[in-house]
Coordinates of C-alpha atoms in Angstrom, one line a residue:
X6 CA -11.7 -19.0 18.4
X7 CA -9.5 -17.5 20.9
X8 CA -7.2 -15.1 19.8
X9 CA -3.2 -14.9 21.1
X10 CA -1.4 -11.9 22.2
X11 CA 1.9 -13.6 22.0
X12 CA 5.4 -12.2 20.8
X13 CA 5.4 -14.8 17.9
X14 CA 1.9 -14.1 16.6
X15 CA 2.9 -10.1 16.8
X16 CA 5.3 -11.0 15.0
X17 CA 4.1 -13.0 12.4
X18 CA 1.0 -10.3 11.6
X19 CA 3.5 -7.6 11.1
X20 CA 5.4 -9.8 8.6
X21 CA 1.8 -10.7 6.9
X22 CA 1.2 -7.0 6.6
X23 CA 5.0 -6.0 5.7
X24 CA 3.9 -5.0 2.1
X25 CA 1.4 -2.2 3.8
X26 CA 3.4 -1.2 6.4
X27 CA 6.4 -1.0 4.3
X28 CA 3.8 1.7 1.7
X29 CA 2.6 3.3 4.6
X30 CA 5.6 4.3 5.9
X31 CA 7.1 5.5 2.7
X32 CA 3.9 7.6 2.3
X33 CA 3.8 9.4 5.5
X34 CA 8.0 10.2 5.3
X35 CA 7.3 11.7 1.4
X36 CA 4.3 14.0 3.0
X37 CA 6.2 14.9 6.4
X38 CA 8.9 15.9 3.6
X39 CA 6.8 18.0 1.2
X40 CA 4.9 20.0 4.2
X41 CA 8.4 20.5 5.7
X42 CA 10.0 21.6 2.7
X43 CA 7.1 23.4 0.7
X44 CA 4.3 24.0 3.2
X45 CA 6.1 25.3 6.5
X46 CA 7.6 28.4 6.9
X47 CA 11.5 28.9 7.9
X48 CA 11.7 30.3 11.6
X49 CA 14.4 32.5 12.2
X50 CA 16.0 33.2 15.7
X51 CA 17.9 36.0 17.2
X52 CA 18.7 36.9 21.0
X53 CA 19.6 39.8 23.1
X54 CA 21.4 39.5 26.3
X55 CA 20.8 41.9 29.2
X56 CA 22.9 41.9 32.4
X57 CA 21.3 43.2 35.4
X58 CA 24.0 44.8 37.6
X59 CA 24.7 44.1 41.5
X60 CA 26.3 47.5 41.7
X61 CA 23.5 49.9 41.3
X62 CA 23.4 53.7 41.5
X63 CA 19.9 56.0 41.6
X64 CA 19.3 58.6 38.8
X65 CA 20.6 61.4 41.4
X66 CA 24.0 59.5 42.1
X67 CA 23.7 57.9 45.4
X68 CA 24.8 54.3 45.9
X69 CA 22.4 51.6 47.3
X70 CA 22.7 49.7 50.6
X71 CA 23.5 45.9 50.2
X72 CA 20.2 45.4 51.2
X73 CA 18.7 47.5 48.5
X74 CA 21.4 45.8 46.3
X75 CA 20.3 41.9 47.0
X76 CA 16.1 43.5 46.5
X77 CA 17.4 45.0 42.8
X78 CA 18.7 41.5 42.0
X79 CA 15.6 40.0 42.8
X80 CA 13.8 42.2 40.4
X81 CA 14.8 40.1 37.3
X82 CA 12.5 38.0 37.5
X83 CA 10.4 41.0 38.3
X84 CA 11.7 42.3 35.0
X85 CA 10.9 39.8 32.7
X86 CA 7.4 40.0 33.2
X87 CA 8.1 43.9 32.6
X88 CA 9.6 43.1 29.2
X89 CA 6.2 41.6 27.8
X90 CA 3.8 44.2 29.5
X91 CA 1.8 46.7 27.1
X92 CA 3.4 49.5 27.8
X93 CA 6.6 47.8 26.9
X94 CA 5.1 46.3 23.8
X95 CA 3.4 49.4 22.4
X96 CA 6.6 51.1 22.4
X97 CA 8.1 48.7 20.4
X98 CA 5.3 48.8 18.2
X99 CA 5.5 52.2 17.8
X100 CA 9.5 52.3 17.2
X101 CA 9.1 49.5 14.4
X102 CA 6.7 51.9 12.1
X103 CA 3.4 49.1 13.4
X104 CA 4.9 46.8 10.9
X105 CA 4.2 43.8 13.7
X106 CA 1.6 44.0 15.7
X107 CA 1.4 44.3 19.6
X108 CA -0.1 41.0 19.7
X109 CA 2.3 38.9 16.9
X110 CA 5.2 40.8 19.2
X111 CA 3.7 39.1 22.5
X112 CA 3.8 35.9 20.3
X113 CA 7.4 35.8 18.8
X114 CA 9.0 37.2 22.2
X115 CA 10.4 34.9 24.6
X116 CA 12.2 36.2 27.8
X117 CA 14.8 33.4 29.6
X118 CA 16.2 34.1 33.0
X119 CA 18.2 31.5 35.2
X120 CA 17.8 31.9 39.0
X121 CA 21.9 31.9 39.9
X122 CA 22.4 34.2 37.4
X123 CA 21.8 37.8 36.4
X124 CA 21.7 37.4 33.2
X125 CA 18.2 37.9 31.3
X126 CA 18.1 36.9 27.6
X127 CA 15.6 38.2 25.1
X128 CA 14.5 36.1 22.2
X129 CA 12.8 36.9 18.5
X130 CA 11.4 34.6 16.3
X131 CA 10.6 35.6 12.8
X132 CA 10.0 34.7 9.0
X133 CA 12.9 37.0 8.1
X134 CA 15.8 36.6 10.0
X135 CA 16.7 40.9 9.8
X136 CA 13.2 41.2 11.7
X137 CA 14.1 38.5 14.6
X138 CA 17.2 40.8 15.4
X139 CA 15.2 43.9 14.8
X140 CA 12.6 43.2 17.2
X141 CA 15.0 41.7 19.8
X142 CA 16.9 44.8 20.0
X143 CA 14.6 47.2 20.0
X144 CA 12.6 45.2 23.1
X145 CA 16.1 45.2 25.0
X146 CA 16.6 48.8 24.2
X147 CA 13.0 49.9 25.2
X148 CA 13.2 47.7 28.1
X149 CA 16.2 49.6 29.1
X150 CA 15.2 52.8 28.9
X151 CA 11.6 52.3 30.7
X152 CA 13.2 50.7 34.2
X153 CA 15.4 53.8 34.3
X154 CA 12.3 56.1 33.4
X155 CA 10.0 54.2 35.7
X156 CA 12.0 52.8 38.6
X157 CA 15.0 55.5 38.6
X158 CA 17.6 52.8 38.5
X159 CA 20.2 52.3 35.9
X160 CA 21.0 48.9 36.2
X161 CA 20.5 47.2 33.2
X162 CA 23.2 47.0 30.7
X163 CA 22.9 45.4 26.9
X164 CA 25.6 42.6 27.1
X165 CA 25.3 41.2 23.4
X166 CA 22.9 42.8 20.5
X167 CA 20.9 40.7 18.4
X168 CA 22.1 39.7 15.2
X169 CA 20.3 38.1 11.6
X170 CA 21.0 34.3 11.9
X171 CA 21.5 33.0 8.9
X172 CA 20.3 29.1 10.1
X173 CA 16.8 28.6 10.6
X174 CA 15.3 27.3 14.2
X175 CA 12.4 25.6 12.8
X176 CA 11.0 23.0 11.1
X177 CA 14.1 21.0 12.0
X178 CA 13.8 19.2 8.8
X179 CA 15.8 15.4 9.4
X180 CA 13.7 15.3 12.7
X181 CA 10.2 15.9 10.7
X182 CA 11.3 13.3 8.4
X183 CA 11.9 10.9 11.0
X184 CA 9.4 11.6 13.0
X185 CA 7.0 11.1 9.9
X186 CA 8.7 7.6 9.2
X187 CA 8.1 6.8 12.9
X188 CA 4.3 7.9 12.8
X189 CA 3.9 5.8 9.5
X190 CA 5.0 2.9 11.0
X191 CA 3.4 3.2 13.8
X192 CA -0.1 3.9 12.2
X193 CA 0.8 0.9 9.9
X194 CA 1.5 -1.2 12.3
X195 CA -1.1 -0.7 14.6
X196 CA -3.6 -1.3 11.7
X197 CA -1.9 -4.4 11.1
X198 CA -2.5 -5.6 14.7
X199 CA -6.0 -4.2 14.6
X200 CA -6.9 -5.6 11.6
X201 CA -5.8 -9.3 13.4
X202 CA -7.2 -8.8 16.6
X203 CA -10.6 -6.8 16.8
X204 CA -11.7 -5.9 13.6
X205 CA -13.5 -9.4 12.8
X206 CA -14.1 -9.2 8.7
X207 CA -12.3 -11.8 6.9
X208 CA -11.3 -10.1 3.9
X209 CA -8.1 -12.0 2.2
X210 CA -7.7 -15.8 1.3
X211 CA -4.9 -16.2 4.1
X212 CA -7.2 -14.8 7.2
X213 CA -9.9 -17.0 6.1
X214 CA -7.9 -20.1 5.6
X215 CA -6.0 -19.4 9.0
X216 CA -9.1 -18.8 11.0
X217 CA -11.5 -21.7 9.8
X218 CA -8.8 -24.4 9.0
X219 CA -10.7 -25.0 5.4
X220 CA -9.3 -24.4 1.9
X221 CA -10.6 -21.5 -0.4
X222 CA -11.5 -22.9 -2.9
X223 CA -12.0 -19.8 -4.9
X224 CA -11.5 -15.9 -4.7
X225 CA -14.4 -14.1 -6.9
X226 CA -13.7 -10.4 -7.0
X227 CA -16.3 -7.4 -6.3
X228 CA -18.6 -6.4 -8.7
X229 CA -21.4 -3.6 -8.7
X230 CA -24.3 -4.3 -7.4
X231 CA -26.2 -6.8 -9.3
X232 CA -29.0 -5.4 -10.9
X233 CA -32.8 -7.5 -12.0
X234 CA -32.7 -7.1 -16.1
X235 CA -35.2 -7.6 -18.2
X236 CA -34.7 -11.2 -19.6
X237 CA -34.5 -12.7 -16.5
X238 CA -30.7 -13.2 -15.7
X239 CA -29.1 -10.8 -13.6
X240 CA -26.4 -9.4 -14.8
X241 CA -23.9 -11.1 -12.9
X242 CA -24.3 -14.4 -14.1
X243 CA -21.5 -15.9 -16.3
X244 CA -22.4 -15.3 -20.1
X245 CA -21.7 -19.0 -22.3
X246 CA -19.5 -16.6 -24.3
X247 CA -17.9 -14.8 -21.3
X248 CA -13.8 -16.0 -21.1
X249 CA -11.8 -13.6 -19.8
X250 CA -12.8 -11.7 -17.5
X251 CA -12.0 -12.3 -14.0
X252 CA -15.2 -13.2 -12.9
X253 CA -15.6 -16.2 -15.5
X254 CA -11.5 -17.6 -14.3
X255 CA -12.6 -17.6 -10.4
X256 CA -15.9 -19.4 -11.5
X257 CA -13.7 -21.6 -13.9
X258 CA -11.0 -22.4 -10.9
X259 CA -13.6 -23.4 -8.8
X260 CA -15.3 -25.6 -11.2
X261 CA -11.9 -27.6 -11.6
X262 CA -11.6 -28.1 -7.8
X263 CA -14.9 -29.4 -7.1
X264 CA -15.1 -31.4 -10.1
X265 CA -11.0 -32.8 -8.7
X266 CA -12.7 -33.3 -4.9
X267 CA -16.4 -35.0 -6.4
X268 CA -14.2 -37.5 -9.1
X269 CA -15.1 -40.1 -7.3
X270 CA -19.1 -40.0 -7.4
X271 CA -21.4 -40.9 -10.1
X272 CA -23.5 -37.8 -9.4
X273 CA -23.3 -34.8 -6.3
X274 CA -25.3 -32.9 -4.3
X275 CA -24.0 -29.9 -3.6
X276 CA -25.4 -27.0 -1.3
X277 CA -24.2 -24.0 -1.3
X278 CA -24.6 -21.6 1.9
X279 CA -23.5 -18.6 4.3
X280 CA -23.7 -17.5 7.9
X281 CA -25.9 -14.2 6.8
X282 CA -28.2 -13.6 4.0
X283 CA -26.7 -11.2 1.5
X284 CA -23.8 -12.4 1.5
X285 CA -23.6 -14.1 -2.2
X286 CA -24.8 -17.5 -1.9
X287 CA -27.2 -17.5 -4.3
X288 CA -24.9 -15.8 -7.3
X289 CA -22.6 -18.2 -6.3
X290 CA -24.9 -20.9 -6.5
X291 CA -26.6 -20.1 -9.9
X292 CA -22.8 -19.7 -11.6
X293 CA -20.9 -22.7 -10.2
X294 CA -24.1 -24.8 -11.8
X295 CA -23.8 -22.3 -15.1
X296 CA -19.9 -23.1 -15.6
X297 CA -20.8 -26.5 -14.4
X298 CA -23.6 -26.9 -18.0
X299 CA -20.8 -24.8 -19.6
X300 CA -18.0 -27.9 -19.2
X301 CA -20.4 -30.0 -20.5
X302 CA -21.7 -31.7 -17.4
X303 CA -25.7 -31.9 -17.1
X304 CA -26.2 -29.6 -13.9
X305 CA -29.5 -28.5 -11.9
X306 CA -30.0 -25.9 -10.1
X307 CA -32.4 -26.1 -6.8
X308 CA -33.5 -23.1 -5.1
X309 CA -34.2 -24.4 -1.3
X310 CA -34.2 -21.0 0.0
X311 CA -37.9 -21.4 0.7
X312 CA -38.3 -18.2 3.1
X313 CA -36.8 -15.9 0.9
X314 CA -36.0 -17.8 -2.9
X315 CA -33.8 -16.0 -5.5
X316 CA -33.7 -18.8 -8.1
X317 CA -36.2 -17.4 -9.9
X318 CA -35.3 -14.0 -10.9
X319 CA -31.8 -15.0 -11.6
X320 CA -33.3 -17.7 -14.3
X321 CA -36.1 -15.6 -15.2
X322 CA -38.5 -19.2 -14.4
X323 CA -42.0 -19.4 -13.5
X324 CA -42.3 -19.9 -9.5
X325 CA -45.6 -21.4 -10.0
X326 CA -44.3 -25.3 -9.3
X327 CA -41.2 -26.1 -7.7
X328 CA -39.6 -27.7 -4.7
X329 CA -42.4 -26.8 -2.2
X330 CA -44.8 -28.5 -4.9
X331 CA -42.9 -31.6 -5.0
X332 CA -42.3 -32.0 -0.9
X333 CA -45.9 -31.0 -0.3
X334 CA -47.0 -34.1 -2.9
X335 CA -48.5 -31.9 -5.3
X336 CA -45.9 -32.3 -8.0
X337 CA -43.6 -35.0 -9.4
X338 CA -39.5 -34.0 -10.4
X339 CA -40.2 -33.6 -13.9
X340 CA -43.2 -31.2 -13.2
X341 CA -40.8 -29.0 -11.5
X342 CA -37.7 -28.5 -13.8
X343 CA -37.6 -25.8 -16.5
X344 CA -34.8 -25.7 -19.0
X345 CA -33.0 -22.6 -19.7
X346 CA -31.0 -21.4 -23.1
X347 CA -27.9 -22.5 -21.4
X348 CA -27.1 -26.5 -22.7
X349 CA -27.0 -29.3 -20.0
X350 CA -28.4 -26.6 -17.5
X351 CA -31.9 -27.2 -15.5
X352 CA -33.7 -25.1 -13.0
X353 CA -35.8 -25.8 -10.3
X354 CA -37.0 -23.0 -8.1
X355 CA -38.3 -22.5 -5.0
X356 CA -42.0 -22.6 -5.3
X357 CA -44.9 -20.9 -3.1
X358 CA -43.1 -20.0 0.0
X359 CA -44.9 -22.6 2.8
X360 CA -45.0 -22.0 6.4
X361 CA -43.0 -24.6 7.5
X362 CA -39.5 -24.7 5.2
X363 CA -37.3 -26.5 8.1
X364 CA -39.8 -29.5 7.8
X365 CA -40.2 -29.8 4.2
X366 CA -36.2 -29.5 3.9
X367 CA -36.0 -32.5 6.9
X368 CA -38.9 -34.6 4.9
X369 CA -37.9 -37.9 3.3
X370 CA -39.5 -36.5 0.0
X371 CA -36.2 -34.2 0.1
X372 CA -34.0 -37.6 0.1
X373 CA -36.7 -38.8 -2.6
X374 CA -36.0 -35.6 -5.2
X375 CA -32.4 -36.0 -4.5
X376 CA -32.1 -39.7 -5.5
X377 CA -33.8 -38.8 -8.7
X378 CA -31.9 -35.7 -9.8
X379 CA -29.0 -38.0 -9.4
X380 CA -30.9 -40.2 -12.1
X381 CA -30.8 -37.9 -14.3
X382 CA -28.0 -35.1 -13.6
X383 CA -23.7 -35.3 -12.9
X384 CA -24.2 -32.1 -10.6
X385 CA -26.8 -31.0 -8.1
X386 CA -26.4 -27.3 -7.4
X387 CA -28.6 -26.3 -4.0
X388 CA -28.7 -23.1 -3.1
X389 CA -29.4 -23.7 0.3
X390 CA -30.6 -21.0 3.1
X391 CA -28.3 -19.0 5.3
X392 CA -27.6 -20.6 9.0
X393 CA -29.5 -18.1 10.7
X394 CA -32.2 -20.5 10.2
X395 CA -32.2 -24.1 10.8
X396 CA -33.1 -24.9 6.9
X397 CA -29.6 -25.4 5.7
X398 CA -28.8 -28.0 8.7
X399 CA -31.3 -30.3 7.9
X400 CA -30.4 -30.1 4.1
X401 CA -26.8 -30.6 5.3
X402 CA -27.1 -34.2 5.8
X403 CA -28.8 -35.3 2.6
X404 CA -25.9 -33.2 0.5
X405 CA -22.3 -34.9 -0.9
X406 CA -21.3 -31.9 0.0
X407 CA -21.1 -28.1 0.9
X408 CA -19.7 -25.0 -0.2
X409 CA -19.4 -22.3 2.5
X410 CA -19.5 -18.9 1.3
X411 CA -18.2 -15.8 3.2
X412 CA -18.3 -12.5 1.7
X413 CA -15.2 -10.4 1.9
X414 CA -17.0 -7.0 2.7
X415 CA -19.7 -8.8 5.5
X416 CA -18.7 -12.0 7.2
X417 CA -17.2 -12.0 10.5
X418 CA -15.0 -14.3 12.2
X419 CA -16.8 -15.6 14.7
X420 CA -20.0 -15.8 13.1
X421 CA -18.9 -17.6 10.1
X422 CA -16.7 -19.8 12.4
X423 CA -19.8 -20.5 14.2
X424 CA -21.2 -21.6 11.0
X425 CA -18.6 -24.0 10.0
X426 CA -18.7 -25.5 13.6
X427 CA -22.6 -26.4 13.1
X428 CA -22.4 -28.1 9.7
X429 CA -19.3 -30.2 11.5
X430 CA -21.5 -31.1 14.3
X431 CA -24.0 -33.0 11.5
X432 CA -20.9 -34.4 10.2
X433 CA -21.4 -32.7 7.0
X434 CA -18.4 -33.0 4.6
X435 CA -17.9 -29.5 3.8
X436 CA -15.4 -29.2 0.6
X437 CA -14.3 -25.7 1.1
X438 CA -15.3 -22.3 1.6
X439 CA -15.0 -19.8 -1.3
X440 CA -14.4 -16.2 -0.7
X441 CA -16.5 -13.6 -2.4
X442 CA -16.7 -9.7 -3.0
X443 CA -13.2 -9.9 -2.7
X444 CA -11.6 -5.9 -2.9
X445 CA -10.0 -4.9 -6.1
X446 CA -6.8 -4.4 -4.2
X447 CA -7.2 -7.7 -3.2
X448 CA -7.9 -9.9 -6.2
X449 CA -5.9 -12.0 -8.5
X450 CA -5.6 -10.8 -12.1
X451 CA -6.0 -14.1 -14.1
X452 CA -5.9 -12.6 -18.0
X453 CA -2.3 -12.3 -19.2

C-alpha cells in the first residue's frame, strides 16, 4: 500500500500519537530540569578591561614617532595571544599559590579584542565567583607587567578590575528547560512519524485496522513463551476453569463475534492462518475451538499444517492417524478424531507429514472430510498453514471462513497486506483478523 507524505496525514499521526508525545515531552523537560538544577555546576563570570594606549613612551622617556605609534596599536591583537602564552600563564600560576592549574587557567581564560578599538577585555570563568575575579586580575596585572619587562613599553593601562559576580553565566536554566521540551517533542514526534512511515510492524488495533481495511476481531495480550508440559496442553491454552484473566476475556470476545458473523449457518469451517510461521496461529487456533466446546457448541479441531503440525503437542494426541490418513484413503473421519477432557471438544491432528501437502489440501477428499464434520460438529476450527506456502490457498476455498492472524511483535505491513490480498483474490470471505502478542502497554484490561 502506498504510503502519503501529506500535511493532513502528518497531521493526523501526530494526533494518534498525542498521548506519547505529550509523556515524552514532559519527561525530557523534568530531566533537562534536574541535570540543570542538581547535576550542572554554576559558572561564574568576571572580566578585566585593558586599554592599550596610542600615546606611548619607552622605559628611558622618549616619545615614539607616529609611525612607531600606529605599529604599537597593532600589537593588540599581538597581545592577546601574549596573554595566554606559558610564560604568562606560569606566572599566574605561581602568584595564585598553584591552586589552578596552568592548563584549567588556559581553559577558563578568554581574551576579546575588537579591531576599531583599543580596548582588550580579559575574561574568567569559575565555580566560585571570588576565583573568576581573582584569576582575571591577576592575568591583567601579569600581563602588564611582562610587555613593560619584555617589550620596554608602558602602554597598557588596567581600565576596570574584575569583580565577584554574584549571577551565574551558565547553565542558563529557562533556556535548558526549553530547549529540553523542544528536544522531547521533537524526539516524540519524529518517532511518531517513524513509527507510520518506515518502521512496518503493526502493533496496535488502529494501525492494523487502518492499513488492511478489516476488523480486529480480537486483541490477545503477550504472554511468555509457551512452554511443552507434561500432560500434553501447553500452558497457554485456556483452562475450563480459567475466567478472568485477560487471556480467557480476549478469547471470550472473539468467540461472541464469530459466533454474531457465523449465525446464519448450520455448521462452519473456519481456518485460521498467518503470513509467517510463528506468529500464533496455532495457539490461536486450538483456543478459539476450546472457548468454542467451553460455550457449549460441539467444536473440532483440524491440524492442516501438514509440513510442520502443532496440533498434537497442544492436545497431547497420538499423531499416528489423522488428516493425511484420511486424504490418502487409509482412514475414514471417525478413525481420525480423538476426544479430549474438554466437553463438546474433538481433535484431529495432522498425521504422518506426506510429501505433497498442497495436493492433499486441494483434493476433493478435503471437501469430503469437511462435509462430514459439518454432520456432526457447529464449529470446524482449521489450523491452517502460513501463506508462505500455497497450503492455506487451496484450503481457503473449501472454508466459511478465515481468521487472519498478525502478531503484534512480528508481522509487517506489507507482508501481511500481501496475505490478505491473496485470500481476496480466491474470493475467500475472510471474517476478520485478530491481533496477537499484543504489548502490555498496549492491551485492554477487561477484569474490573
Amino acid at each position: 500500500m502506498e504510503q502519503s507524505f501529506n500535511y493532513q496525514a502528518i497531521l493526523k499521526e501526530l494526533k494518534n500519537g498525542l498521548k506519547f508525545i505529550i509523556l515524552t515531552t514532559i519527561l525530557t523537560t523534568v530531566l533537562g530540569a534536574i541535570i540543570t538544577f542538581f547535576w550542572l555546576s554554576p559558572m561564574y563570570e568576571s572580566k578585566t578591561d585593558l586599554l592599550v594606549n596610542g600615546t606611548v613612551v619607552k622605559g628611558n622617556g622618549e616619545d615614539l614617532s607616529l609611525n612607531e605609534v600606529e605599529i604599537n596599536i597593532r600589537l593588540i591583537e599581538t597581545y592577546s595571544i601574549m596573554i595566554k602564552s606559558d610564560r604568562i600563564m606560569d606566572k599566574v600560576e605561581d602568584k595564585l599559590d598553584q591552586r589552578i592549574s596552568k592548563e584549567e587557567l588556559v581553559k577558563q581564560t578568554s581574551v576579546v579584542t575588537n579591531e576599531n578599538s583599543q580596548i582588550i577585555s580579559i575574561i574568567a570563568e569559575s565555580s566560585n565567583p571570588e576565583n573568576a575575579a581573582e584569576i582575571a586580575n591577576e592575568v591583567a596585572l601579569t600581563f602588564k607587567e611582562e610587555v613593560k619587562k619584555v617589550m620596554d613599553i608602558d602602554n597598557v593601562h588596567v581600565l576596570s578590575s574584575a569583580s565577584p559576580s554574584d549571577k551565574p553565566v551558565r547553565p542558563n536554566k529557562m533556556i535548558n528547560i526549553l530547549l529540553s521540551m523542544v528536544i522531547g517533542f521533537i524526539l516524540s514526534a519524529t518517532w511518531v512519524l517513524y513509527r507510520k512511515h518506515f518502521d512496518m510492524k503493526l502493533i496496535t488495533i488502529h494501525e492494523v485496522e487502518e492499513a488492511l481495511s478489516l476488523p480486529v476481531l480480537s486483541g490477545i495480550p503477550h504472554m511468555k513463551k509457551s512452554k511443552k508440559v507434561g500432560g500434553g496442553l501447553s500452558q497457554h491454552l485456556l483452562k475450563a476453569g480459567e475466567v478472568h484473566s485477560p487471556l480467557a476475556e480476549a478469547y471470550r470476545s472473539l468467540r461472541t463475534i464469530v459466533q454474531y458473523k457465523t449465525k446464519n449457518n448450520a455448521a462452519s469451517a473456519l481456518m485460521v492462518t498467518s503470513k509467517h510461521p510463528n506468529e500464533g496461529k496455532s495457539l490461536t487456533s486450538a483456543n478459539l475451538a476450546i472457548v468454542m466446546a467451553l460455550d457449549n457448541k460441539k467444536t473440532v479441531y483440524i491440524d492442516c499444517d501438514l509440513r510442520r503440525p502443532d496440533g498434537q503437542f497442544l492436545f497431547g494426541v497420538s499423531s499416528r492417524k489423522g488428516v493425511t490418513s484420511y486424504l490418502e484413503g487409509y482412514s475414514t473421519a471417525k478413525e481420525i478424531v480423538s476426544g479430549t477432557h474438554i466437553p463438546n471438544l474433538s481433535v484431529i491432528v495432522a498425521g504422518i507429514i506426506p510429501p505433497n501437502p498442497t495436493e492433499l489440501l486441494s483434493s476433493k477428499r478435503m471437501d469430503q472430510l469437511l462435509q462430514e464434520l459439518k454432520k456432526e460438529y457447529e464449529y470446524i476450527i482449521i489450523d491452517s498453514p502460513p501463506m508462505v506456502v500455497s497450503d492455506s490457498l487451496a484450503l481457503a476455498n473449501k472454508v466459511d471462513g478465515c481468521i487472519f492472524v498478525v502478531n503484534a511483535q512480528k508481522s509487517k505491513r506489507d507482508e501481511v497486506s500481501d496475505g490478505i490480498q491473496q485470500l481476496q483474490q480466491v474470493k475467500t470471505e475472510i471474517l476478520g483478523t485478530i491481533l496477537n502478542e499484543i504489548a502490555p502497554s498496549k492491551k485492554v484490561q477487561y477484569y474490573y
